[in-house]
């Protein structure tokens, strides 16, 4: 038999205007005054996210202080269109109540400017899943768009984060108004984050259930009142009428662990999540966005000129790069001034790692020549690019039909 318990606010368990979903060790409060955004999180009786800041999605329209969403009204007011609640598959009357069951869902639809935002929370004894997507009903200027933000407790004193390549980083919160991740490190990609309260022995993991490459940027704000996580999506600016975003999926999973074992626990839990929500594989045959003909015009004698194209590569793979290239007769006579190469910078963007160079011996005759050579990707993929050089030149370099084929 499905189990459902509904309690009124008169029992003294709820804040005025709250909807509360509780399943297993998870309890989440939603604030009516903030358009039913989540407002407080508990795991196994420990508060892991408090009420001292705004959750929900925040759209900035034309500048850094033009916010719409949750409690922000600087750029306009969020407009609530609908709220629905289901408990164990049964539609519920929406009210200031506590809902319990094996699977609880709250879905809200609202307008952030011209963007119709749909948010679905699913709370079960295993985890919390937050799904979000939006559609532009009219052209919408976008300065920034925080899809996820969580005001995690200031009692969380330790943090970790994991990248898609399997590497991790970690640190300690100081409650000193500082920043971690993107503001302090070069973090082009992040798959998950974790915070841990060493006094309570409890923590929370946030895992991107539908991760995709270059999806956005990430921050921890190390404030005195909370240790906030932000995810700012990389989105069209502006979003044209009819644009539909990808679905963003955040998996929240609480855990209990001794201080000596908490990082091991996080790695075990995130490995299990990765099996359930695997990374998308780059295509075996990849054609970078070069169009039919890339023309790189030199900037003159003694001048540097380079065009770069992002790549989606996997570590430790054998590949073939093929393309057509024509070097103008007045390009540089130095072979490496008109080469094509694949490379990446380290995480601090201080040291360049050359993966493979191509086309250094192609004649400067203005005619197209075919190039096809093998290369192997390194063990760590950070942010690789194809670089097309035309240095110290008054002429042009043309490149066509660039293709990368993964061979294993």
PDB file of C-alpha atoms in Angstrom, residues 129-320:
ATOM      1  CA  UNK A 129      16.586  15.154  -8.578  1.00  0.00           C
ATOM      2  CA  UNK A 130      16.091  18.693  -9.921  1.00  0.00           C
ATOM      3  CA  UNK A 131      15.279  19.021 -13.634  1.00  0.00           C
ATOM      4  CA  UNK A 132      15.100  22.395 -15.372  1.00  0.00           C
ATOM      5  CA  UNK A 133      14.565  23.686 -18.896  1.00  0.00           C
ATOM      6  CA  UNK A 134      13.293  26.881 -20.469  1.00  0.00           C
ATOM      7  CA  UNK A 135      11.872  28.249 -23.713  1.00  0.00           C
ATOM      8  CA  UNK A 136      12.100  31.799 -25.051  1.00  0.00           C
ATOM      9  CA  UNK A 137       8.559  32.996 -25.836  1.00  0.00           C
ATOM     10  CA  UNK A 138      10.060  36.226 -27.198  1.00  0.00           C
ATOM     11  CA  UNK A 139      13.611  37.513 -27.701  1.00  0.00           C
ATOM     12  CA  UNK A 140      15.314  37.751 -24.297  1.00  0.00           C
ATOM     13  CA  UNK A 141      18.575  39.640 -23.598  1.00  0.00           C
ATOM     14  CA  UNK A 142      20.761  37.579 -21.245  1.00  0.00           C
ATOM     15  CA  UNK A 143      23.710  38.930 -19.284  1.00  0.00           C
ATOM     16  CA  UNK A 144      24.028  35.808 -17.102  1.00  0.00           C
ATOM     17  CA  UNK A 145      21.776  32.919 -16.104  1.00  0.00           C
ATOM     18  CA  UNK A 146      22.292  31.014 -12.850  1.00  0.00           C
ATOM     19  CA  UNK A 147      20.388  27.768 -13.424  1.00  0.00           C
ATOM     20  CA  UNK A 148      21.348  26.294 -10.029  1.00  0.00           C
ATOM     21  CA  UNK A 149      22.315  27.974  -6.777  1.00  0.00           C
ATOM     22  CA  UNK A 150      22.321  26.422  -3.317  1.00  0.00           C
ATOM     23  CA  UNK A 151      22.901  28.254  -0.031  1.00  0.00           C
ATOM     24  CA  UNK A 152      24.585  25.345   1.711  1.00  0.00           C
ATOM     25  CA  UNK A 153      25.144  25.613   5.463  1.00  0.00           C
ATOM     26  CA  UNK A 154      28.036  27.617   6.892  1.00  0.00           C
ATOM     27  CA  UNK A 155      28.609  24.608   9.150  1.00  0.00           C
ATOM     28  CA  UNK A 156      30.014  22.758   6.144  1.00  0.00           C
ATOM     29  CA  UNK A 157      33.751  23.217   6.563  1.00  0.00           C
ATOM     30  CA  UNK A 158      35.246  21.062   3.780  1.00  0.00           C
ATOM     31  CA  UNK A 159      34.617  20.759   0.041  1.00  0.00           C
ATOM     32  CA  UNK A 160      35.536  18.648  -2.981  1.00  0.00           C
ATOM     33  CA  UNK A 161      34.845  18.829  -6.701  1.00  0.00           C
ATOM     34  CA  UNK A 162      35.292  16.354  -9.536  1.00  0.00           C
ATOM     35  CA  UNK A 163      36.015  16.853 -13.206  1.00  0.00           C
ATOM     36  CA  UNK A 164      34.780  14.751 -16.142  1.00  0.00           C
ATOM     37  CA  UNK A 165      38.309  13.365 -16.624  1.00  0.00           C
ATOM     38  CA  UNK A 166      38.197  11.811 -13.134  1.00  0.00           C
ATOM     39  CA  UNK A 167      40.549  14.254 -11.403  1.00  0.00           C
ATOM     40  CA  UNK A 168      39.478  16.067  -8.238  1.00  0.00           C
ATOM     41  CA  UNK A 169      40.258  19.149  -6.190  1.00  0.00           C
ATOM     42  CA  UNK A 170      39.392  20.014  -2.603  1.00  0.00           C
ATOM     43  CA  UNK A 171      39.707  22.677   0.046  1.00  0.00           C
ATOM     44  CA  UNK A 172      38.486  24.161   3.307  1.00  0.00           C
ATOM     45  CA  UNK A 173      35.881  26.864   3.815  1.00  0.00           C
ATOM     46  CA  UNK A 174      37.018  29.878   5.839  1.00  0.00           C
ATOM     47  CA  UNK A 175      33.774  31.935   5.873  1.00  0.00           C
ATOM     48  CA  UNK A 176      35.834  34.915   4.695  1.00  0.00           C
ATOM     49  CA  UNK A 177      33.722  36.069   1.697  1.00  0.00           C
ATOM     50  CA  UNK A 178      36.208  34.447  -0.699  1.00  0.00           C
ATOM     51  CA  UNK A 179      35.653  32.396  -3.853  1.00  0.00           C
ATOM     52  CA  UNK A 180      36.619  28.916  -4.969  1.00  0.00           C
ATOM     53  CA  UNK A 181      36.460  27.095  -8.324  1.00  0.00           C
ATOM     54  CA  UNK A 182      36.129  29.487 -11.269  1.00  0.00           C
ATOM     55  CA  UNK A 183      37.015  32.633  -9.360  1.00  0.00           C
ATOM     56  CA  UNK A 184      40.243  31.134  -8.051  1.00  0.00           C
ATOM     57  CA  UNK A 185      41.078  28.281 -10.450  1.00  0.00           C
ATOM     58  CA  UNK A 186      40.697  27.751 -14.181  1.00  0.00           C
ATOM     59  CA  UNK A 187      37.832  25.238 -14.111  1.00  0.00           C
ATOM     60  CA  UNK A 188      36.404  24.857 -17.617  1.00  0.00           C
ATOM     61  CA  UNK A 189      34.518  21.676 -16.668  1.00  0.00           C
ATOM     62  CA  UNK A 190      32.992  20.275 -13.485  1.00  0.00           C
ATOM     63  CA  UNK A 191      30.940  17.091 -13.114  1.00  0.00           C
ATOM     64  CA  UNK A 192      30.151  17.190  -9.396  1.00  0.00           C
ATOM     65  CA  UNK A 193      30.762  19.003  -6.120  1.00  0.00           C
ATOM     66  CA  UNK A 194      30.506  18.014  -2.454  1.00  0.00           C
ATOM     67  CA  UNK A 195      30.390  19.785   0.910  1.00  0.00           C
ATOM     68  CA  UNK A 196      30.958  18.157   4.294  1.00  0.00           C
ATOM     69  CA  UNK A 197      30.118  19.084   7.898  1.00  0.00           C
ATOM     70  CA  UNK A 198      32.849  17.402   9.939  1.00  0.00           C
ATOM     71  CA  UNK A 199      31.089  18.063  13.268  1.00  0.00           C
ATOM     72  CA  UNK A 200      27.860  16.388  12.195  1.00  0.00           C
ATOM     73  CA  UNK A 201      29.523  13.793   9.950  1.00  0.00           C
ATOM     74  CA  UNK A 202      27.066  14.653   7.176  1.00  0.00           C
ATOM     75  CA  UNK A 203      27.536  15.969   3.666  1.00  0.00           C
ATOM     76  CA  UNK A 204      25.870  16.680   0.347  1.00  0.00           C
ATOM     77  CA  UNK A 205      26.882  15.834  -3.232  1.00  0.00           C
ATOM     78  CA  UNK A 206      25.656  17.695  -6.307  1.00  0.00           C
ATOM     79  CA  UNK A 207      26.073  15.686  -9.535  1.00  0.00           C
ATOM     80  CA  UNK A 208      25.209  16.838 -13.069  1.00  0.00           C
ATOM     81  CA  UNK A 209      22.943  14.056 -14.326  1.00  0.00           C
ATOM     82  CA  UNK A 210      22.998  15.381 -17.910  1.00  0.00           C
ATOM     83  CA  UNK A 211      26.473  16.846 -18.123  1.00  0.00           C
ATOM     84  CA  UNK A 212      27.558  18.240 -21.473  1.00  0.00           C
ATOM     85  CA  UNK A 213      30.828  19.831 -22.499  1.00  0.00           C
ATOM     86  CA  UNK A 214      31.244  23.607 -21.935  1.00  0.00           C
ATOM     87  CA  UNK A 215      27.847  23.728 -20.233  1.00  0.00           C
ATOM     88  CA  UNK A 216      28.759  26.692 -18.040  1.00  0.00           C
ATOM     89  CA  UNK A 217      30.826  27.914 -15.085  1.00  0.00           C
ATOM     90  CA  UNK A 218      30.892  27.091 -11.384  1.00  0.00           C
ATOM     91  CA  UNK A 219      31.587  28.900  -8.112  1.00  0.00           C
ATOM     92  CA  UNK A 220      31.652  28.424  -4.347  1.00  0.00           C
ATOM     93  CA  UNK A 221      31.041  31.688  -2.472  1.00  0.00           C
ATOM     94  CA  UNK A 222      32.634  31.233   0.960  1.00  0.00           C
ATOM     95  CA  UNK A 223      30.402  33.589   2.969  1.00  0.00           C
ATOM     96  CA  UNK A 224      29.906  33.866   6.708  1.00  0.00           C
ATOM     97  CA  UNK A 225      26.185  33.098   6.420  1.00  0.00           C
ATOM     98  CA  UNK A 226      26.404  30.257   3.877  1.00  0.00           C
ATOM     99  CA  UNK A 227      28.762  28.402   1.540  1.00  0.00           C
ATOM    100  CA  UNK A 228      26.930  28.917  -1.721  1.00  0.00           C
ATOM    101  CA  UNK A 229      27.278  26.918  -4.949  1.00  0.00           C
ATOM    102  CA  UNK A 230      26.503  28.594  -8.274  1.00  0.00           C
ATOM    103  CA  UNK A 231      26.134  27.109 -11.741  1.00  0.00           C
ATOM    104  CA  UNK A 232      25.964  29.742 -14.494  1.00  0.00           C
ATOM    105  CA  UNK A 233      24.867  28.251 -17.821  1.00  0.00           C
ATOM    106  CA  UNK A 234      26.517  29.079 -21.110  1.00  0.00           C
ATOM    107  CA  UNK A 235      23.499  30.238 -23.078  1.00  0.00           C
ATOM    108  CA  UNK A 236      22.727  32.230 -26.246  1.00  0.00           C
ATOM    109  CA  UNK A 237      22.897  36.000 -25.742  1.00  0.00           C
ATOM    110  CA  UNK A 238      20.206  36.944 -26.528  1.00  0.00           C
ATOM    111  CA  UNK A 239      17.951  33.897 -26.525  1.00  0.00           C
ATOM    112  CA  UNK A 240      15.884  34.292 -29.679  1.00  0.00           C
ATOM    113  CA  UNK A 241      12.148  33.592 -29.743  1.00  0.00           C
ATOM    114  CA  UNK A 242      11.557  29.848 -29.978  1.00  0.00           C
ATOM    115  CA  UNK A 243      14.919  28.849 -28.467  1.00  0.00           C
ATOM    116  CA  UNK A 244      14.618  25.789 -26.228  1.00  0.00           C
ATOM    117  CA  UNK A 245      17.346  25.059 -23.723  1.00  0.00           C
ATOM    118  CA  UNK A 246      18.788  21.626 -23.028  1.00  0.00           C
ATOM    119  CA  UNK A 247      17.438  19.911 -19.935  1.00  0.00           C
ATOM    120  CA  UNK A 248      19.653  20.551 -16.910  1.00  0.00           C
ATOM    121  CA  UNK A 249      19.646  17.781 -14.286  1.00  0.00           C
ATOM    122  CA  UNK A 250      21.108  18.093 -10.796  1.00  0.00           C
ATOM    123  CA  UNK A 251      21.274  15.009  -8.554  1.00  0.00           C
ATOM    124  CA  UNK A 252      21.570  15.839  -4.839  1.00  0.00           C
ATOM    125  CA  UNK A 253      22.691  12.994  -2.638  1.00  0.00           C
ATOM    126  CA  UNK A 254      23.368  13.184   1.094  1.00  0.00           C
ATOM    127  CA  UNK A 255      25.884  10.986   2.887  1.00  0.00           C
ATOM    128  CA  UNK A 256      27.181  10.139   6.342  1.00  0.00           C
ATOM    129  CA  UNK A 257      30.893   9.562   6.981  1.00  0.00           C
ATOM    130  CA  UNK A 258      33.621   9.999   9.563  1.00  0.00           C
ATOM    131  CA  UNK A 259      35.993  12.889   8.911  1.00  0.00           C
ATOM    132  CA  UNK A 260      38.822  10.476   8.055  1.00  0.00           C
ATOM    133  CA  UNK A 261      36.690   8.732   5.416  1.00  0.00           C
ATOM    134  CA  UNK A 262      34.504  11.441   3.908  1.00  0.00           C
ATOM    135  CA  UNK A 263      36.468  11.914   0.679  1.00  0.00           C
ATOM    136  CA  UNK A 264      36.546   8.152   0.095  1.00  0.00           C
ATOM    137  CA  UNK A 265      32.773   8.090   0.640  1.00  0.00           C
ATOM    138  CA  UNK A 266      32.263  10.903  -1.878  1.00  0.00           C
ATOM    139  CA  UNK A 267      34.366   9.142  -4.505  1.00  0.00           C
ATOM    140  CA  UNK A 268      32.397   5.922  -4.011  1.00  0.00           C
ATOM    141  CA  UNK A 269      29.051   7.715  -4.306  1.00  0.00           C
ATOM    142  CA  UNK A 270      30.045   9.751  -7.369  1.00  0.00           C
ATOM    143  CA  UNK A 271      31.431   6.633  -9.087  1.00  0.00           C
ATOM    144  CA  UNK A 272      28.035   4.975  -8.591  1.00  0.00           C
ATOM    145  CA  UNK A 273      26.269   8.057  -9.951  1.00  0.00           C
ATOM    146  CA  UNK A 274      28.547   8.080 -12.985  1.00  0.00           C
ATOM    147  CA  UNK A 275      27.529   4.493 -13.763  1.00  0.00           C
ATOM    148  CA  UNK A 276      23.870   5.508 -13.581  1.00  0.00           C
ATOM    149  CA  UNK A 277      24.309   8.818 -15.421  1.00  0.00           C
ATOM    150  CA  UNK A 278      27.285   8.225 -17.780  1.00  0.00           C
ATOM    151  CA  UNK A 279      29.101  10.973 -19.644  1.00  0.00           C
ATOM    152  CA  UNK A 280      28.143  11.478 -23.280  1.00  0.00           C
ATOM    153  CA  UNK A 281      30.780  10.103 -25.644  1.00  0.00           C
ATOM    154  CA  UNK A 282      32.183  12.425 -28.292  1.00  0.00           C
ATOM    155  CA  UNK A 283      31.440  11.219 -31.825  1.00  0.00           C
ATOM    156  CA  UNK A 284      33.888   8.756 -33.377  1.00  0.00           C
ATOM    157  CA  UNK A 285      34.005  11.046 -36.400  1.00  0.00           C
ATOM    158  CA  UNK A 286      34.153  14.726 -35.515  1.00  0.00           C
ATOM    159  CA  UNK A 287      34.004  17.650 -37.926  1.00  0.00           C
ATOM    160  CA  UNK A 288      34.889  20.915 -36.162  1.00  0.00           C
ATOM    161  CA  UNK A 289      32.747  23.972 -36.888  1.00  0.00           C
ATOM    162  CA  UNK A 290      34.923  25.430 -39.634  1.00  0.00           C
ATOM    163  CA  UNK A 291      32.401  25.748 -42.413  1.00  0.00           C
ATOM    164  CA  UNK A 292      33.482  24.829 -45.910  1.00  0.00           C
ATOM    165  CA  UNK A 293      36.483  27.141 -46.004  1.00  0.00           C
ATOM    166  CA  UNK A 294      38.419  28.781 -43.163  1.00  0.00           C
ATOM    167  CA  UNK A 295      40.542  31.726 -44.249  1.00  0.00           C
ATOM    168  CA  UNK A 296      43.168  33.080 -41.847  1.00  0.00           C
ATOM    169  CA  UNK A 297      44.476  36.459 -43.015  1.00  0.00           C
ATOM    170  CA  UNK A 298      47.956  37.354 -41.786  1.00  0.00           C
ATOM    171  CA  UNK A 299      48.385  40.625 -39.868  1.00  0.00           C
ATOM    172  CA  UNK A 300      51.722  41.579 -41.413  1.00  0.00           C
ATOM    173  CA  UNK A 301      55.429  41.070 -40.885  1.00  0.00           C
ATOM    174  CA  UNK A 302      56.337  40.449 -37.271  1.00  0.00           C
ATOM    175  CA  UNK A 303      52.683  39.996 -36.255  1.00  0.00           C
ATOM    176  CA  UNK A 304      51.116  36.993 -34.530  1.00  0.00           C
ATOM    177  CA  UNK A 305      47.897  35.514 -35.965  1.00  0.00           C
ATOM    178  CA  UNK A 306      46.061  32.354 -34.895  1.00  0.00           C
ATOM    179  CA  UNK A 307      42.536  30.943 -35.110  1.00  0.00           C
ATOM    180  CA  UNK A 308      41.487  28.190 -32.698  1.00  0.00           C
ATOM    181  CA  UNK A 309      38.614  25.705 -32.814  1.00  0.00           C
ATOM    182  CA  UNK A 310      37.440  23.752 -29.716  1.00  0.00           C
ATOM    183  CA  UNK A 311      37.571  19.953 -29.764  1.00  0.00           C
ATOM    184  CA  UNK A 312      35.748  17.196 -27.893  1.00  0.00           C
ATOM    185  CA  UNK A 313      38.355  14.501 -27.268  1.00  0.00           C
ATOM    186  CA  UNK A 314      38.705  11.468 -25.014  1.00  0.00           C
ATOM    187  CA  UNK A 315      41.935  10.667 -23.117  1.00  0.00           C
ATOM    188  CA  UNK A 316      44.391   8.000 -24.318  1.00  0.00           C
ATOM    189  CA  UNK A 317      42.846   7.470 -27.750  1.00  0.00           C
ATOM    190  CA  UNK A 318      44.446   6.997 -31.185  1.00  0.00           C
ATOM    191  CA  UNK A 319      43.005   9.421 -33.732  1.00  0.00           C
ATOM    192  CA  UNK A 320      43.540  10.714 -37.259  1.00  0.00           C
TER     193      UNK A 320
END
